Amino acid sequence: MAVDLLLGLQWGDEGKGKIVDALTKNYDIIARFQGGPNAGHTLEFDGIKHVLHTIPSGIFHKKAINVVGNGVVIDPVIFRKELDALKKFDLDIKSILLISRKAHLILPTHRLLDAASEASKGKAKIGSTLKGIGPTYMDKTGRNGMRVGDLELDDWKEKYRNLANKHEAMISFYDVDIQYDLAELEADFFEAIEELKKLTFIDSEEYLYQAQKSGKKILAEGAQGSLLDIDFGTYPFVTSSNTTAAGACTGLGVAPNQIGEVKGIFKAYTTRVGSGPFPTELFDEDGATMGRVGNEFGATTGRPRRCGWLDLVALKYAVRVNGVTELMMMKGDVLSGFKKLKVCTAYNYKGEKIEHLPFNIEADNVTPIFTEMDGWEEDLTKMDKFDQLPTGMVKYIEFIEKELEVPIKIVSVGPDRTQTIYR
Ligand code: IMP
């Protein structure tokens, strides 16, 4: 049985949590493969709105097993808060949430290093969520990191101390004023570690291999989006993991030839939170309307998201890098009421028309070339069948499919689990 993937194709916040939650009924296992609590996956069902950060989005379906893979970085303090917030749902967490021993731990000093690094960059800052993601992945690739499995060994506190001491020395190298009380942060951290140790740790690559062999259906859940990928995103304004399809192989130990469907999610327009290039960004009333109607505020940081028209140049790139086999279009309902819609189909790059994502995108070297289309007036939020959708929207969908050469299989028309049209 192949492992299906579900990934965001833009700069994150496409609505992965909602779709994983909606699709979980078709899967036995949901496995998160990268990122950490920089993610905010929002789920809405039965009048409840819940935001997950590290825990996979299949957690509310009591029969599904949720795996936090080796590619994920875990902050025990945030994880504990996530677990506390789940208490009211009466879930048997120890049996439905399994954590890879190879996942790396975010230490309090990783968060401090993130803050020091960002502060030192001034105007060039990444706009990080400051959750310690970059420094933790740096320690992973630098071969200094602490992993969940270390907590089962006797000397983990010694390992912790050595690493934290090194971090403190590094923080002092930055010429910035970061105030902190490490003793307090550590007390919180150690308490949270004890809670984490109550959960089930596994060798997740072995677990997933056996599950797959015995016919279990597995969905790999990505975080962030393809344009934030450390290799293929708009570097350096990216996150520190591989958010693209290959990241599922390294983040779970699934072999490339075992990947089945690659489900790519995109918003009917584009958003970005944090710094970095965004060729179709709007600074006018249309952008403000998208932000307001789409409630475009970061689920983790609360920061307002930058909004703009759909960018098919960037989307085409993401479709190719990931090998997307089916698409899901989110938040089509937010575009209701726009008289005209614009879709970017090429860039004017340094005076030349190009249809690919160039190495160096700066605000002043790329201008989007748009195709204009008629909008639609109808409210979509109560629609539940594809043939109820207004003609303007069907044309919009068909145009995107033709450009991307991949079918759109799901159209989401609202945040609730039920506001999902399957085609
Ligand atoms: P970091 O991964 O927290 O260091 O953030 C690096 C960049 O990725 C910043 O621009 C963040 O705003 C962005 N980012 C990280 N996680 C997410 C996410 O889940 N959704 C959207 N943007 C994100």
XYZ file of C-alpha atoms and ligand atoms in Angstrom:
446
model
C 0.000 0.000 0.000
C 1.511 3.321 -1.102
C 1.920 6.327 1.196
C -0.022 9.397 0.039
C 1.333 12.889 0.642
C -0.431 16.109 1.401
C 1.521 19.335 0.974
C 1.054 23.087 0.817
C 2.092 24.567 -2.526
C 2.438 28.240 -1.615
C 3.957 30.028 1.408
C 2.038 27.964 3.943
C -1.374 28.579 5.520
C -3.152 26.900 2.608
C -5.507 24.960 4.902
C -3.669 21.650 5.259
C -5.108 20.985 8.721
C -8.669 21.186 7.484
C -8.049 18.846 4.562
C -6.054 16.268 6.542
C -8.874 16.238 9.083
C -11.458 15.817 6.307
C -9.449 13.032 4.622
C -8.515 11.119 7.776
C -11.597 8.913 7.472
C -9.886 7.283 4.457
C -6.595 6.579 6.291
C -5.333 4.442 9.178
C -2.279 6.567 9.948
C -1.507 10.288 9.646
C 2.211 11.016 9.821
C 3.695 14.493 10.093
C 7.095 14.666 8.420
C 8.758 18.053 9.009
C 8.562 21.447 10.665
C 7.614 22.107 14.238
C 5.450 24.456 16.279
C 6.035 27.214 13.734
C 3.027 25.581 12.007
C -0.562 26.286 12.958
C -3.060 23.818 11.523
C -6.607 25.008 12.123
C -9.469 22.497 12.259
C -13.162 23.333 12.562
C -15.878 20.775 13.231
C -19.087 20.481 15.311
C -18.868 24.197 16.180
C -15.344 23.780 17.576
C -12.244 25.593 16.300
C -8.938 24.025 17.256
C -5.360 24.902 16.293
C -2.656 22.210 16.251
C 1.056 22.982 16.005
C 3.055 19.761 16.181
C 0.394 17.090 16.603
C -0.863 15.644 13.291
C -4.287 16.752 12.095
C -5.803 13.244 12.286
C -5.958 13.379 16.092
C -9.716 13.968 16.323
C -10.621 10.726 14.564
C -10.337 8.208 17.363
C -9.456 5.327 15.048
C -6.522 6.971 13.268
C -2.976 6.648 14.590
C -0.975 9.871 14.472
C 2.784 9.721 14.052
C 5.201 12.592 14.681
C 8.013 11.642 12.311
C 11.792 11.922 12.619
C 11.831 15.032 10.406
C 9.793 17.036 12.922
C 11.307 19.223 15.649
C 9.463 19.176 18.977
C 9.342 21.851 21.642
C 8.306 19.950 24.784
C 6.876 23.132 26.353
C 4.560 23.871 23.407
C 3.797 20.179 22.997
C 2.617 20.008 26.580
C 0.284 22.961 25.990
C -1.079 21.220 22.903
C -1.715 18.076 24.942
C -3.437 20.107 27.677
C -5.731 21.693 25.101
C -6.714 18.208 23.895
C -7.715 16.968 27.343
C -11.351 18.051 26.948
C -11.760 15.755 23.938
C -11.207 12.584 25.971
C -8.730 11.016 23.546
C -6.552 8.018 24.390
C -3.407 9.976 23.516
C -0.932 7.296 24.553
C -2.312 4.901 21.939
C -3.205 7.279 19.102
C -0.150 9.557 19.181
C 3.261 7.997 18.533
C 6.515 9.958 18.479
C 9.673 9.132 16.591
C 12.734 8.634 18.750
C 14.696 10.338 15.991
C 12.720 13.616 16.107
C 14.875 16.464 17.403
C 14.103 18.546 20.483
C 13.810 22.320 20.564
C 15.619 23.582 23.672
C 14.763 26.901 25.363
C 18.142 28.196 24.190
C 17.223 27.379 20.573
C 14.375 29.854 20.919
C 16.734 32.445 22.385
C 19.210 31.900 19.559
C 16.401 32.392 17.040
C 15.506 35.705 18.698
C 19.158 36.834 18.819
C 19.754 35.894 15.177
C 16.626 37.721 13.983
C 17.355 40.805 16.076
C 20.881 40.959 14.661
C 19.572 40.983 11.088
C 17.703 44.259 11.420
C 15.743 45.022 8.241
C 16.935 41.785 6.596
C 15.129 39.645 9.157
C 13.340 36.512 7.938
C 10.195 37.202 9.915
C 10.671 33.921 11.770
C 7.964 32.688 14.130
C 10.801 32.650 16.723
C 10.000 29.112 17.806
C 13.638 28.020 17.566
C 13.145 26.124 14.313
C 16.269 27.323 12.461
C 18.725 26.798 15.353
C 17.303 23.323 16.067
C 17.710 22.167 12.456
C 21.205 23.734 12.498
C 22.116 21.535 15.453
C 20.589 18.548 13.670
C 22.677 18.984 10.517
C 25.680 20.098 12.618
C 25.384 16.747 14.443
C 24.943 18.340 17.847
C 21.202 17.960 18.365
C 19.210 16.223 21.085
C 16.630 13.694 20.021
C 13.496 12.342 21.662
C 15.179 8.935 22.042
C 17.960 10.552 24.108
C 15.389 11.057 26.858
C 15.362 7.279 27.397
C 19.106 7.296 28.125
C 20.673 8.022 31.526
C 22.906 10.880 30.433
C 20.340 13.117 28.731
C 20.636 15.933 31.270
C 24.387 16.029 30.717
C 23.817 16.229 26.963
C 21.312 18.982 27.538
C 23.695 20.969 29.738
C 26.561 20.803 27.247
C 24.349 21.968 24.401
C 22.666 24.736 26.413
C 26.079 26.024 27.590
C 27.265 26.164 24.007
C 24.110 28.062 23.031
C 24.611 30.593 25.817
C 28.108 31.295 24.532
C 26.697 31.690 21.009
C 23.988 34.095 22.193
C 26.632 36.305 23.741
C 28.359 36.568 20.333
C 25.347 38.416 18.920
C 25.510 42.108 19.561
C 21.876 42.328 20.662
C 20.099 42.743 23.946
C 18.110 39.577 24.691
C 16.671 39.426 28.179
C 15.967 35.997 29.622
C 15.829 33.977 32.781
C 17.269 30.615 31.811
C 16.546 29.002 35.179
C 12.845 29.746 34.725
C 12.816 28.556 31.119
C 14.617 25.379 32.130
C 12.232 24.624 34.982
C 9.376 24.754 32.473
C 11.323 22.675 29.979
C 12.224 19.918 32.447
C 8.620 19.683 33.649
C 7.428 19.429 30.052
C 10.024 16.732 29.337
C 8.531 14.597 32.121
C 5.118 14.912 30.433
C 6.611 14.059 27.053
C 8.230 10.951 28.535
C 4.764 9.635 29.438
C 3.924 9.349 25.743
C 4.770 6.526 23.342
C 8.147 6.757 21.604
C 8.708 4.535 18.574
C 11.189 3.760 15.825
C 8.789 5.363 13.383
C 10.472 4.279 10.143
C 10.143 0.628 11.249
C 6.580 1.170 12.467
C 5.526 2.775 9.201
C 7.257 0.081 7.137
C 5.416 -2.701 8.981
C 2.130 -0.780 8.825
C 2.498 -0.273 5.111
C 3.395 -3.931 4.602
C 0.281 -5.044 6.443
C -1.928 -2.923 4.171
C -2.501 0.138 6.353
C -3.298 3.367 4.547
C -0.900 6.166 5.432
C -1.177 9.892 4.754
C 1.971 11.992 5.222
C 1.097 15.507 6.391
C 3.366 18.410 5.498
C 3.671 21.751 7.239
C 4.434 25.231 5.829
C 4.509 25.343 2.014
C 6.740 24.549 -0.965
C 7.872 28.160 -1.389
C 9.238 28.033 2.173
C 11.314 24.892 1.417
C 14.944 25.262 2.523
C 16.214 24.226 -0.945
C 13.447 25.256 -3.344
C 11.784 28.153 -1.553
C 12.496 31.871 -1.776
C 15.794 31.520 0.129
C 16.789 32.942 2.589
C 13.175 33.835 3.406
C 12.261 30.223 4.054
C 11.920 27.795 6.923
C 14.677 25.312 7.762
C 13.191 22.019 6.550
C 12.277 20.377 3.253
C 8.577 21.093 2.971
C 8.400 19.484 -0.482
C 7.619 15.846 -1.353
C 11.202 14.628 -0.864
C 10.943 15.806 2.756
C 8.349 13.099 3.377
C 10.901 10.427 2.416
C 13.620 11.762 4.718
C 11.170 12.890 7.393
C 9.495 9.509 7.750
C 11.852 6.976 6.208
C 9.476 6.161 3.371
C 11.225 5.116 0.164
C 10.513 7.278 -2.920
C 9.016 4.342 -4.830
C 6.466 3.881 -2.035
C 4.864 7.299 -2.561
C 1.367 7.162 -4.052
C -0.805 10.232 -4.592
C 0.767 13.641 -4.022
C -2.053 15.938 -2.963
C -1.182 19.600 -3.365
C -3.143 22.304 -1.561
C -3.339 25.909 -2.648
C -5.458 28.919 -1.813
C -7.554 30.459 -4.595
C -5.371 33.549 -4.040
C -1.956 33.886 -2.390
C -0.817 34.832 1.109
C 2.505 35.111 2.846
C 3.392 35.848 6.455
C 6.857 37.111 7.316
C 9.377 38.761 5.012
C 10.488 37.854 1.499
C 9.506 38.271 -2.143
C 5.855 38.064 -3.166
C 5.405 39.152 -6.799
C 1.573 39.263 -6.849
C 1.194 41.037 -3.497
C -1.600 43.618 -3.337
C -1.343 46.869 -1.425
C -4.847 48.072 -2.315
C -8.471 47.510 -1.330
C -8.564 44.091 -3.072
C -5.733 42.822 -0.857
C -7.385 44.276 2.230
C -10.669 42.547 1.289
C -8.926 39.173 0.915
C -7.317 39.637 4.326
C -10.575 40.654 5.981
C -12.918 38.109 4.373
C -10.331 35.337 4.514
C -9.451 36.155 8.145
C -5.803 36.152 7.138
C -3.979 36.222 10.441
C -1.227 33.732 11.359
C -2.573 30.799 13.420
C 0.693 30.645 15.382
C 1.763 34.277 15.696
C -1.465 36.212 14.981
C 0.447 38.380 12.477
C -1.624 39.736 9.547
C -0.818 37.842 6.349
C 0.165 39.670 3.179
C -2.393 38.945 0.409
C -2.257 38.892 -3.403
C -3.599 37.344 -6.581
C -3.039 33.726 -7.505
C 0.481 33.192 -8.859
C 0.474 30.348 -11.395
C 4.192 30.733 -12.153
C 5.032 29.889 -8.544
C 2.298 27.255 -8.360
C 3.482 25.506 -11.527
C 6.969 25.342 -10.028
C 5.603 23.812 -6.824
C 3.529 21.281 -8.779
C 6.658 20.144 -10.638
C 9.027 20.001 -7.662
C 6.505 17.897 -5.744
C 5.135 15.748 -8.579
C 1.601 16.736 -7.586
C -1.030 14.280 -8.864
C -4.144 16.032 -7.577
C -4.985 19.521 -6.407
C -7.171 20.975 -3.688
C -8.323 24.556 -3.940
C -9.015 26.295 -0.661
C -10.922 29.461 0.254
C -12.627 29.922 -3.113
C -15.493 31.454 -1.096
C -13.260 34.419 -0.161
C -13.200 35.539 -3.815
C -17.018 35.835 -4.054
C -17.954 39.427 -4.830
C -14.816 40.430 -6.731
C -15.992 41.864 -10.092
C -12.696 40.933 -11.801
C -10.065 38.407 -10.808
C -6.451 38.415 -11.861
C -4.223 35.380 -12.256
C -0.477 35.702 -12.810
C 0.645 33.519 -15.716
C 4.139 34.926 -16.372
C 6.670 37.376 -14.954
C 8.352 40.327 -16.517
C 11.852 39.679 -15.139
C 14.463 42.335 -15.806
C 12.562 43.321 -18.953
C 12.098 39.782 -20.258
C 8.927 37.641 -20.159
C 9.605 34.423 -18.266
C 7.347 31.600 -17.097
C 9.530 30.092 -14.393
C 10.628 31.121 -10.920
C 13.989 32.911 -11.245
C 16.893 32.503 -8.782
C 16.672 36.015 -7.476
C 13.268 37.612 -6.957
C 13.361 41.164 -5.656
C 10.445 43.558 -5.384
C 11.936 45.691 -8.169
C 13.060 43.033 -10.684
C 9.834 41.011 -11.130
C 6.477 42.339 -12.303
C 3.612 39.885 -12.661
C 1.837 39.539 -16.018
C -1.844 38.914 -15.343
C -4.749 37.297 -17.162
C -8.010 38.939 -16.108
C -11.190 36.948 -15.577
C -14.775 37.680 -14.570
C -15.575 37.044 -10.927
C -18.777 35.719 -9.357
C -21.232 37.111 -6.835
C -22.710 33.990 -5.268
C -22.039 32.959 -1.669
C -20.452 29.488 -1.901
C -20.388 28.610 1.774
C -23.597 26.548 1.731
C -22.801 24.697 -1.491
C -21.843 21.051 -1.262
C -21.802 19.847 -4.869
C -19.481 20.796 -7.687
C -22.341 21.462 -10.131
C -23.775 24.125 -7.775
C -20.700 26.310 -8.213
C -21.225 29.501 -10.260
C -20.005 29.595 -13.866
C -17.335 32.209 -13.046
C -15.782 29.920 -10.495
C -15.937 26.838 -12.721
C -14.103 28.853 -15.403
C -11.519 29.935 -12.819
C -10.989 26.294 -11.806
C -10.747 25.093 -15.408
C -8.224 27.804 -16.245
C -5.991 26.757 -13.337
C -6.264 23.071 -14.257
C -5.302 23.791 -17.839
C -2.251 25.801 -16.772
C -1.093 23.333 -14.124
C -2.103 20.170 -16.020
C -3.359 18.560 -12.811
C -7.027 18.036 -11.815
C -8.589 19.904 -8.886
C -10.290 17.188 -6.814
C -11.444 19.160 -3.788
C -12.860 22.676 -3.568
C -13.132 24.072 -0.059
C -15.844 26.694 0.477
C -15.481 27.448 4.185
C -13.450 26.532 7.264
C -15.714 23.774 8.574
C -15.029 20.087 7.849
C -18.449 19.911 6.132
C -17.760 22.837 3.760
C -15.785 20.625 1.419
C -16.827 19.749 -2.146
C -15.411 16.488 -3.517
C -15.321 16.147 -7.258
P 10.509 29.911 11.002
O 10.392 28.598 10.340
O 9.607 30.040 12.193
O 11.904 30.303 11.340
O 10.009 31.024 9.952
C 10.644 31.216 8.709
C 9.660 31.802 7.711
O 8.643 30.841 7.437
C 8.927 33.042 8.209
O 8.655 33.885 7.103
C 7.624 32.484 8.748
O 6.584 33.442 8.740
C 7.368 31.371 7.767
N 6.593 30.287 8.345
C 7.009 29.347 9.203
N 6.020 28.503 9.508
C 4.959 28.901 8.813
C 3.632 28.400 8.683
O 3.241 27.390 9.269
N 2.804 29.101 7.853
C 3.232 30.187 7.164
N 4.459 30.691 7.238
C 5.325 30.044 8.067
